[in-house]
GROMACS .gro file of C-alpha atoms in nm:
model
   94
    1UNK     CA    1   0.725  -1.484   1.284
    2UNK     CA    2   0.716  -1.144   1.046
    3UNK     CA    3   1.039  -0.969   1.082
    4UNK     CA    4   1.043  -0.611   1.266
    5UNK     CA    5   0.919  -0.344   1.070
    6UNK     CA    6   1.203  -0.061   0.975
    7UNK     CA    7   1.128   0.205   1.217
    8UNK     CA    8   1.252   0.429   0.918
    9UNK     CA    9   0.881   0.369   0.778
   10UNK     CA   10   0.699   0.510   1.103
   11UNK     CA   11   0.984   0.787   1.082
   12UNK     CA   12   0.924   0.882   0.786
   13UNK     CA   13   0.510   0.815   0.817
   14UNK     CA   14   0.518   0.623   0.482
   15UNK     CA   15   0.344   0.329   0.441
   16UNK     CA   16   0.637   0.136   0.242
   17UNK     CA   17   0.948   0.174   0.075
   18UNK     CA   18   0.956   0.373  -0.199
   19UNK     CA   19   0.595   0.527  -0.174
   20UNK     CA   20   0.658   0.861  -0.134
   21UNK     CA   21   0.398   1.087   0.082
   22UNK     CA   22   0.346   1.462   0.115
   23UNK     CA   23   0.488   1.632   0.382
   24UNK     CA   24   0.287   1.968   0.444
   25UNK     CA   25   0.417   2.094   0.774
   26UNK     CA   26   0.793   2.002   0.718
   27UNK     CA   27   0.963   2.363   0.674
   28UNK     CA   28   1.152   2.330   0.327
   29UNK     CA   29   1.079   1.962   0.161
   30UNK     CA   30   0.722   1.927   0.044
   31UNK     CA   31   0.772   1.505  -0.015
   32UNK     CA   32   0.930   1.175   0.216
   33UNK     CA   33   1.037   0.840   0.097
   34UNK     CA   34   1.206   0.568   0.232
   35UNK     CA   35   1.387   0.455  -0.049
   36UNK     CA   36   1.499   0.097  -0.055
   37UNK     CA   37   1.771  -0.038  -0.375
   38UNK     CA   38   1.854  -0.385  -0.297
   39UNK     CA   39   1.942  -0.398   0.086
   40UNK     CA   40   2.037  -0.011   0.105
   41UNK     CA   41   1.732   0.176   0.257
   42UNK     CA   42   1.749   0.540   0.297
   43UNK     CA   43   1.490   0.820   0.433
   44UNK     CA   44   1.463   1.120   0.147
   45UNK     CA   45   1.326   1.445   0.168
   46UNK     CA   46   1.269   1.605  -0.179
   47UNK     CA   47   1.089   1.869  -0.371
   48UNK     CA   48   1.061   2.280  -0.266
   49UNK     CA   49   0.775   2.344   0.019
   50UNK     CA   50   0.507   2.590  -0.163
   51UNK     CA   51   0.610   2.583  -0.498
   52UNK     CA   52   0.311   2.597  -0.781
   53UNK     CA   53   0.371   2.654  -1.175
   54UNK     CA   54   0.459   2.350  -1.385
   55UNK     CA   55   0.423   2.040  -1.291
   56UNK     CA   56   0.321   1.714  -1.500
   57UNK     CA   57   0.112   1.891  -1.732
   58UNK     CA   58   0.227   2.210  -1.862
   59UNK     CA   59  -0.029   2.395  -2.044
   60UNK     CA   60   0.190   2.749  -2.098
   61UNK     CA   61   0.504   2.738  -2.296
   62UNK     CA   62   0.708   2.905  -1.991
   63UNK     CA   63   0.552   2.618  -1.804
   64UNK     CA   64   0.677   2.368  -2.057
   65UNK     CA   65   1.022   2.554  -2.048
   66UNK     CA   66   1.042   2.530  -1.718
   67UNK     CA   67   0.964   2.136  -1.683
   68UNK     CA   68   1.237   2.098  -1.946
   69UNK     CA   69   1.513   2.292  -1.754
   70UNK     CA   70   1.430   2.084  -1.440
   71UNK     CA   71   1.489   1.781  -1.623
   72UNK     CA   72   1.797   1.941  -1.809
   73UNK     CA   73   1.958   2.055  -1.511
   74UNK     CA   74   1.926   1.727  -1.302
   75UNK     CA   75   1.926   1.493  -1.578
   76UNK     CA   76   2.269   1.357  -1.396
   77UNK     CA   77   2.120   1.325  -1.052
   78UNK     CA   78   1.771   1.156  -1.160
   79UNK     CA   79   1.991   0.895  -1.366
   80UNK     CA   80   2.159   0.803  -1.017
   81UNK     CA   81   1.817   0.636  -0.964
   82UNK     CA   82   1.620   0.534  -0.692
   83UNK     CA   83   1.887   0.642  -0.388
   84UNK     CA   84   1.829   1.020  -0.537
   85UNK     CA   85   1.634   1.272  -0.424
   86UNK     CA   86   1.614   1.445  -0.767
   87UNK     CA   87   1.485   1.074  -0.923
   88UNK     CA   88   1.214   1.115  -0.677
   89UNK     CA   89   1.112   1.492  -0.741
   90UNK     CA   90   1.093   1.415  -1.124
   91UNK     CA   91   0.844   1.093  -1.077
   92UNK     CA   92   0.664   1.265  -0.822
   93UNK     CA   93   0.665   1.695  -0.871
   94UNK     CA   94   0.785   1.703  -1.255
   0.00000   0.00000   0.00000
């Protein structure tokens, strides 16, 4: 027999762990993921609701200065990996 799937997933609406998925009506976080790092699963809400500019590909310098202060500033928190909401913005938003 399959084990149970993690109600955390149908929570969360994602279809596994770590696959994140837009989240357009939530009031403030624009992303969801159910982060899972070894047997530690947790449900993560990242990433500003609405914001535009930036992005992967910046084509205007205060574009490109502004992806490089996001990393800058949260360098510490996206090194904490996978259990981190700021890991997940920067693969996903930045």
């Amino acid at each position: 027999m399959a084990p149970k799937a993690d109600p955390r997933l149908k929570r969360a609406g994602v279809s596994g762990y770590n696959k994140p998925k837009r989240t357009p009506n939530h009031p403030t976080k624009s992303h969801v993921v159910v982060a899972k790092d070894g047997d530690k699963v947790k449900t993560i809400r990242f990433g500003q609701q609405g914001v535009s500019g930036a992005g992967k590909s910046p084509k205007t310098a205060p574009e490109k200065a502004r992806r490089k202060s996001f990393k800058a500033r949260h360098a510490s928190n996206i090194a904490k990996g996978k259990m981190s909401a700021a890991y997940w913005a920067n693969k996903e938003k930045w």
